Amino acid sequence: MLTKDFYFDLPEELIAFHPSKVRGEDKLMVLNKTDGRISHYMINDLPDLIEKGSLMVFNNSKVRPSRCYAEKIGSTLSKPVTSSKPVEFLLIEPVGSSAEQSAGQSDKMPASHCGIADTSGLWRAMVKNAKKHKPGNRYRFADGTLAEIVERAEDEGTEFRTLSFERAEPCDTKRRFCLDEAWFEKNGHMPLPPYIKRSDTEEDALRYQTVYAEIPGSIACPTAGLHFTEALLERLANKGIEKVSVTLHVGLGTFLPVRSEKIEDHIMHREVYTVSPETAEAVNRAKKEGRPVIAVGTTAVRTLESAWENGALQSGSSSTNIFLYPGCTFNTVDKLITNFHTPESTLLMLVSAFAGKEHIFNAYKKAVENRYRFFSYGDAMFIR
């Protein structure tokens, strides 16, 4: 199957570069995955569209303000120099984190290896104009923290670099400084999607985050959840709709483009996830009782399908590079709430696998005709 088969034309004015004026005031398209029938609602109508006893699964990962700016202050190989233009880094994950360690592996790892806390002072980062940023280059961040690019073979010829952080109060004998969430709050900016070519604002700090986000670690928002308000969650609960959470820290696997000609040749980057015993029990009970399992977002889908083994959802922590595209089967998820995705993306391929490519592309055509807003800050789709 070719990547270009998942391309569609989209008028630029339908791209949501800003959130809606009020959270939860978004359109909702309902797509019947069996026959392709389409209906139009608002997101506040959702409790009336979900049957009592359904189980909704949310991704409670919290977006980390991981887009950070620094000034170049020289190199270990040259005289000190201060750059006039800030250098933008997207700090992805600590070197030695479970996703970073397990690249190319498929085996599950024990939960003790699945954290994303920094214990090394080394971070994998994406940097613009990467060719200009070489091992030995040194940088100063907003609070005075220093970092140096260190050489790693896997970074060569890519947009990735590895930064070694240091400060006056080192956390180990190598005098490296371990970044914590307080550091990101002080130095970081919200990592808005690259098609949003503007600076982040105080509004983004609130709106590019779900109301139920708990555990920091994502470098992009699980955006299907952006439509939910506390009031909407309360209405769903009052109807007898059960809610549980998984955690998948959104990383490169979710948003990097497919660069291969054939989609089967695309390799996903690994992302860390956790399924609690309570969530596994709730999902397994719902499946046994024949009650629908509704995933809120593609990251919840990928977590649930990754953790399904031996006819049941398994609890624990691991990492996944699961790639769901047409022809794949779904063992856990019965229904899906999602956004309208970018052309040729793995997310579009996932929903095409779930509902059928023909149904999805017809729905997207109808979405354009009805002026739905697309992408992260856009409107919602309920596939059932």
Coordinates of C-alpha atoms in Angstrom, one line a residue:
M1 CA 0.0 0.0 0.0
L2 CA 1.4 3.4 -1.0
T3 CA 1.8 6.4 1.3
K4 CA 0.5 8.7 -1.4
D5 CA -2.8 6.8 -1.3
F6 CA -3.5 8.6 2.0
Y7 CA -3.1 12.1 0.6
F8 CA -6.1 14.5 0.4
D9 CA -6.5 18.1 -0.4
L10 CA -7.4 20.4 2.4
P11 CA -8.1 24.2 2.2
E12 CA -5.7 26.0 4.5
E13 CA -8.6 27.9 6.1
L14 CA -9.9 24.7 7.6
I15 CA -6.7 24.1 9.6
A16 CA -7.2 25.0 13.2
F17 CA -4.3 27.2 14.1
H18 CA -5.9 28.2 17.4
P19 CA -8.3 26.4 19.8
S20 CA -12.0 27.1 19.7
K21 CA -13.1 30.1 21.8
V22 CA -14.5 27.9 24.5
R23 CA -13.3 24.4 25.3
G24 CA -15.9 21.9 24.3
E25 CA -17.7 24.0 21.7
D26 CA -16.6 21.8 18.8
K27 CA -18.4 20.0 16.0
L28 CA -18.7 16.2 16.2
M29 CA -19.1 14.0 13.2
V30 CA -20.4 10.5 13.8
L31 CA -19.3 7.8 11.4
N32 CA -20.9 4.4 11.3
K33 CA -17.9 2.1 10.4
T34 CA -20.2 -0.7 9.1
D35 CA -22.1 1.2 6.4
G36 CA -20.3 4.6 6.3
R37 CA -23.4 6.6 7.3
I38 CA -22.5 10.1 8.6
S39 CA -24.3 12.3 11.1
H40 CA -23.5 15.8 12.4
Y41 CA -23.6 16.8 16.1
M42 CA -21.8 18.9 18.6
I43 CA -19.4 17.4 21.2
N44 CA -21.8 18.2 24.0
D45 CA -24.2 15.7 22.4
L46 CA -21.8 12.9 23.1
P47 CA -23.5 11.5 26.3
D48 CA -26.7 11.0 24.2
L49 CA -24.7 9.0 21.6
I50 CA -23.0 6.6 24.0
E51 CA -24.9 3.7 25.5
K52 CA -25.0 3.2 29.3
G53 CA -22.5 0.7 30.5
S54 CA -19.9 1.6 27.9
L55 CA -16.3 1.9 29.0
M56 CA -14.3 4.9 27.9
V57 CA -10.5 4.8 28.0
F58 CA -8.5 8.1 28.1
N59 CA -4.8 8.8 27.9
N60 CA -3.8 10.8 30.9
S61 CA -0.3 11.8 29.8
K62 CA 0.5 15.4 30.3
V63 CA 2.3 17.6 27.7
R64 CA 5.7 18.6 28.9
P65 CA 6.7 22.2 27.9
S66 CA 9.6 20.6 26.0
R67 CA 10.3 23.2 23.3
C68 CA 13.3 25.1 24.7
Y69 CA 15.5 27.9 23.4
A70 CA 19.2 28.5 24.1
E71 CA 22.0 30.7 22.9
K72 CA 25.1 29.2 21.5
I73 CA 28.1 30.2 23.6
G74 CA 30.8 28.5 21.6
S75 CA 32.5 25.2 21.3
T76 CA 35.0 23.1 23.1
L77 CA 37.0 23.3 19.9
S78 CA 36.8 27.1 19.3
K79 CA 36.7 30.4 21.1
P80 CA 33.6 31.4 23.0
V81 CA 30.9 33.1 20.9
T82 CA 27.4 34.2 21.6
S83 CA 24.7 33.6 19.0
S84 CA 22.4 36.4 18.1
K85 CA 19.5 34.1 17.2
P86 CA 18.1 31.6 19.8
V87 CA 18.5 27.9 18.9
E88 CA 15.3 25.9 19.3
F89 CA 15.5 22.4 20.8
L90 CA 12.7 19.9 21.2
L91 CA 13.8 17.8 24.2
I92 CA 12.3 14.4 23.5
E93 CA 13.4 12.0 26.2
P94 CA 16.3 11.3 28.6
V95 CA 19.0 9.0 27.2
G96 CA 18.5 5.7 28.9
S97 CA 14.7 6.0 29.1
S98 CA 12.7 2.9 28.2
A99 CA 11.7 4.1 24.7
E100 CA 15.2 5.2 23.9
Q101 CA 16.8 2.0 25.3
S102 CA 14.4 -0.3 23.5
A103 CA 14.6 1.2 20.0
G104 CA 14.3 -1.7 17.6
Q105 CA 13.1 -4.2 20.2
S106 CA 9.7 -5.7 20.7
D107 CA 10.0 -7.4 24.1
K108 CA 8.2 -5.9 27.0
M109 CA 10.2 -4.5 29.8
P110 CA 9.6 -4.4 33.6
A111 CA 7.9 -1.3 34.9
S112 CA 11.0 -0.2 36.7
H113 CA 12.6 0.5 33.2
C114 CA 9.6 2.4 31.8
G115 CA 9.9 5.8 33.5
I116 CA 10.9 8.9 31.7
A117 CA 12.6 10.7 34.6
D118 CA 16.0 12.0 33.9
T119 CA 18.7 10.2 35.8
S120 CA 21.6 10.8 33.4
G121 CA 21.6 14.5 32.5
L122 CA 21.7 13.4 28.8
W123 CA 18.7 14.2 26.6
R124 CA 17.8 13.3 23.0
A125 CA 16.6 16.4 21.1
M126 CA 15.5 17.5 17.7
V127 CA 17.1 20.8 16.6
K128 CA 16.4 23.0 13.6
N129 CA 19.2 23.3 11.0
A130 CA 20.8 20.3 12.7
K131 CA 23.9 20.4 10.4
K132 CA 25.0 23.6 12.1
H133 CA 25.0 22.0 15.5
K134 CA 27.9 19.7 16.0
P135 CA 29.4 17.8 18.9
G136 CA 31.3 20.1 21.2
N137 CA 28.9 23.0 20.6
R138 CA 27.8 24.6 23.9
Y139 CA 24.6 26.4 24.8
R140 CA 23.1 28.4 27.6
F141 CA 19.4 28.1 28.4
A142 CA 17.1 30.8 29.9
D143 CA 17.9 30.0 33.6
G144 CA 21.6 29.7 33.0
T145 CA 21.7 26.0 32.6
L146 CA 24.5 24.9 30.2
A147 CA 24.5 22.1 27.7
E148 CA 26.9 20.6 25.3
I149 CA 26.2 18.4 22.2
V150 CA 27.9 15.0 22.7
E151 CA 28.7 12.6 19.9
R152 CA 26.5 9.6 19.3
A153 CA 26.7 7.5 16.2
E154 CA 22.9 7.3 15.8
D155 CA 22.6 11.1 15.6
E156 CA 24.9 11.4 12.6
G157 CA 23.1 12.6 9.5
T158 CA 19.8 13.1 11.3
E159 CA 17.9 16.0 12.9
F160 CA 18.6 14.6 16.3
R161 CA 21.3 15.6 18.7
T162 CA 22.3 14.5 22.3
L163 CA 22.7 17.2 24.9
S164 CA 24.6 16.8 28.1
F165 CA 23.3 19.3 30.7
E166 CA 25.4 20.8 33.6
R167 CA 24.9 23.3 36.4
A168 CA 26.6 24.3 39.6
E169 CA 24.7 21.7 41.6
P170 CA 25.5 18.4 39.8
C171 CA 23.4 15.3 40.4
D172 CA 26.3 12.8 39.9
T173 CA 30.0 12.6 39.8
K174 CA 30.1 13.5 36.1
R175 CA 28.7 16.9 37.1
R176 CA 25.7 16.5 34.8
F177 CA 22.5 18.2 35.8
C178 CA 19.3 16.1 35.7
L179 CA 16.3 18.0 34.3
D180 CA 13.0 17.8 36.3
E181 CA 9.5 19.2 35.7
A182 CA 10.3 22.4 37.5
W183 CA 13.1 23.0 35.0
F184 CA 10.8 22.6 32.1
E185 CA 8.2 24.9 33.6
K186 CA 10.8 27.6 33.9
N187 CA 12.6 27.1 30.6
G188 CA 10.2 25.4 28.3
H189 CA 7.4 26.3 25.9
M190 CA 4.4 24.2 24.7
P191 CA 5.5 22.0 21.8
L192 CA 2.8 23.1 19.3
P193 CA 2.6 21.1 16.1
P194 CA 5.1 22.3 13.4
Y195 CA 2.3 23.5 11.1
I196 CA 1.3 26.1 13.7
K197 CA 3.9 28.7 12.8
R198 CA 3.5 31.0 15.7
S199 CA 4.8 31.4 19.2
D200 CA 2.9 29.6 22.0
T201 CA 0.8 31.7 24.3
E202 CA -0.7 31.5 27.8
E203 CA -3.8 30.2 26.1
D204 CA -1.9 27.3 24.6
A205 CA -0.5 26.4 28.1
L206 CA -4.2 25.7 29.1
R207 CA -5.8 24.6 25.9
Y208 CA -3.0 22.3 24.5
Q209 CA -3.5 20.1 27.6
T210 CA -6.5 17.9 28.5
V211 CA -8.4 18.7 31.7
Y212 CA -7.6 15.2 33.0
A213 CA -3.8 15.2 32.2
E214 CA -1.8 13.8 35.2
I215 CA 1.6 12.4 34.3
P216 CA 4.1 14.6 32.5
G217 CA 6.1 13.1 29.6
S218 CA 4.4 13.8 26.2
I219 CA 6.0 16.1 23.5
A220 CA 2.6 16.4 21.8
C221 CA -0.9 16.4 23.1
P222 CA -3.2 13.4 22.8
T223 CA -5.6 15.8 21.1
A224 CA -8.9 13.8 21.0
G225 CA -9.1 14.6 24.7
L226 CA -9.0 18.4 24.2
H227 CA -12.8 18.4 23.6
F228 CA -13.7 17.2 27.1
T229 CA -14.6 19.5 29.9
E230 CA -15.2 18.6 33.5
A231 CA -18.9 19.2 33.0
L232 CA -19.0 16.8 30.0
L233 CA -17.1 14.1 31.9
E234 CA -19.6 14.5 34.8
R235 CA -22.5 14.1 32.4
L236 CA -21.0 10.9 31.0
A237 CA -20.5 9.5 34.5
N238 CA -24.0 10.4 35.5
K239 CA -25.3 8.4 32.5
G240 CA -23.5 5.3 33.8
I241 CA -20.6 5.4 31.4
E242 CA -17.4 4.1 33.0
K243 CA -14.1 6.0 32.7
V244 CA -10.5 4.6 33.0
S245 CA -7.1 5.8 32.0
V246 CA -4.0 4.5 30.4
T247 CA -0.7 6.4 30.0
L248 CA 1.1 6.7 26.7
H249 CA 3.7 9.5 26.5
V250 CA 3.3 10.9 23.0
G251 CA 6.6 11.0 21.2
L252 CA 8.1 10.7 17.8
G253 CA 6.1 7.6 17.0
T254 CA 2.9 9.6 16.9
F255 CA 3.8 12.6 14.9
L256 CA 6.8 11.9 12.6
P257 CA 5.8 11.7 9.0
V258 CA 5.8 8.6 6.9
R259 CA 8.8 9.0 4.5
S260 CA 8.7 5.6 2.9
E261 CA 7.0 5.1 -0.4
K262 CA 5.2 2.0 0.9
I263 CA 3.6 2.3 4.3
E264 CA 4.6 -1.3 5.2
D265 CA 8.3 0.0 5.1
H266 CA 7.6 2.7 7.8
I267 CA 9.1 1.9 11.2
M268 CA 7.5 3.6 14.2
H269 CA 9.6 5.1 17.0
R270 CA 8.8 3.5 20.3
E271 CA 6.7 5.2 23.0
V272 CA 6.4 4.4 26.6
Y273 CA 3.0 3.3 28.0
T274 CA 1.5 2.0 31.2
V275 CA -1.7 0.1 31.9
S276 CA -2.7 -0.1 35.5
P277 CA -4.2 -3.3 37.0
E278 CA -7.5 -1.4 37.6
T279 CA -7.7 -0.4 33.9
A280 CA -6.9 -3.9 32.7
E281 CA -9.5 -5.4 35.0
A282 CA -12.1 -2.9 33.8
V283 CA -11.4 -3.5 30.1
N284 CA -11.4 -7.3 30.5
R285 CA -14.6 -7.2 32.5
A286 CA -16.3 -5.0 29.8
K287 CA -15.1 -7.3 27.0
K288 CA -16.4 -10.4 28.9
E289 CA -19.8 -8.7 29.5
G290 CA -20.1 -7.5 25.9
R291 CA -20.0 -3.8 26.7
P292 CA -18.4 -1.4 24.3
V293 CA -14.8 -0.2 24.9
I294 CA -14.4 3.3 23.5
A295 CA -10.9 4.7 23.1
V296 CA -10.5 8.4 23.3
G297 CA -7.7 9.1 20.8
T298 CA -5.3 7.1 18.7
T299 CA -2.8 6.9 21.5
A300 CA -5.3 5.1 23.7
V301 CA -6.0 2.7 20.8
R302 CA -2.3 2.0 20.3
T303 CA -1.8 1.4 24.1
L304 CA -4.8 -1.0 24.3
E305 CA -3.9 -3.0 21.2
S306 CA -0.2 -3.2 22.3
A307 CA -1.1 -4.5 25.7
W308 CA -3.6 -7.1 24.5
E309 CA -2.1 -10.6 24.8
N310 CA -3.5 -14.1 25.2
G311 CA -7.0 -12.9 24.9
A312 CA -6.9 -10.2 27.6
L313 CA -5.5 -6.8 28.4
Q314 CA -2.3 -7.1 30.4
S315 CA -1.3 -4.6 33.0
G316 CA 2.2 -3.2 33.4
S317 CA 4.6 -0.8 31.7
S318 CA 6.4 -1.2 28.4
S319 CA 7.0 0.6 25.1
T320 CA 5.4 0.1 21.8
N321 CA 6.1 0.8 18.1
I322 CA 2.8 -0.7 16.9
F323 CA 1.8 0.6 13.5
L324 CA -1.9 0.1 12.7
Y325 CA -2.9 0.5 9.0
P326 CA -5.5 -1.1 6.7
G327 CA -5.4 -4.8 7.0
C328 CA -4.7 -4.8 10.8
T329 CA -7.2 -6.2 13.2
F330 CA -8.4 -4.6 16.5
N331 CA -8.8 -6.9 19.6
T332 CA -9.7 -4.4 22.3
V333 CA -11.3 -1.2 20.9
D334 CA -14.9 -1.2 19.7
K335 CA -15.4 2.5 19.1
L336 CA -13.1 5.5 18.7
I337 CA -13.2 9.3 19.4
T338 CA -10.6 11.1 17.4
N339 CA -9.8 14.3 15.5
F340 CA -9.4 14.9 11.8
H341 CA -5.8 14.0 10.9
T342 CA -3.1 15.2 8.5
P343 CA -2.7 13.7 5.1
E344 CA -0.3 10.7 4.8
S345 CA 0.0 10.4 8.6
T346 CA 0.1 7.2 10.6
L347 CA -2.9 8.6 12.5
L348 CA -4.9 8.7 9.2
M349 CA -3.8 5.2 8.4
L350 CA -4.9 4.0 11.9
V351 CA -8.5 5.4 11.5
S352 CA -8.6 4.0 8.0
A353 CA -7.8 0.6 9.4
F354 CA -10.5 1.0 12.1
A355 CA -13.3 2.3 9.9
G356 CA -12.2 1.4 6.4
K357 CA -10.3 3.7 4.1
E358 CA -13.2 4.4 1.8
H359 CA -15.5 5.4 4.7
I360 CA -12.8 7.6 6.2
F361 CA -12.0 9.5 3.0
N362 CA -15.7 10.0 2.3
A363 CA -16.1 11.3 5.8
Y364 CA -13.2 13.7 5.3
K365 CA -14.7 14.9 2.1
K366 CA -18.0 15.6 3.9
A367 CA -16.0 17.3 6.7
V368 CA -14.5 19.7 4.2
E369 CA -17.9 20.4 2.6
N370 CA -19.3 21.2 6.1
R371 CA -16.4 23.3 7.1
Y372 CA -15.1 21.2 10.0
R373 CA -11.8 22.3 11.5
F374 CA -8.9 19.9 11.1
F375 CA -5.9 18.7 13.1
S376 CA -4.9 19.1 16.8
Y377 CA -7.1 22.1 17.7
G378 CA -9.9 21.0 15.3
D379 CA -13.2 19.2 15.6
A380 CA -14.0 15.7 16.6
M381 CA -15.1 12.4 15.0
F382 CA -16.9 9.5 16.8
I383 CA -16.4 6.2 14.9
R384 CA -18.9 3.6 16.1

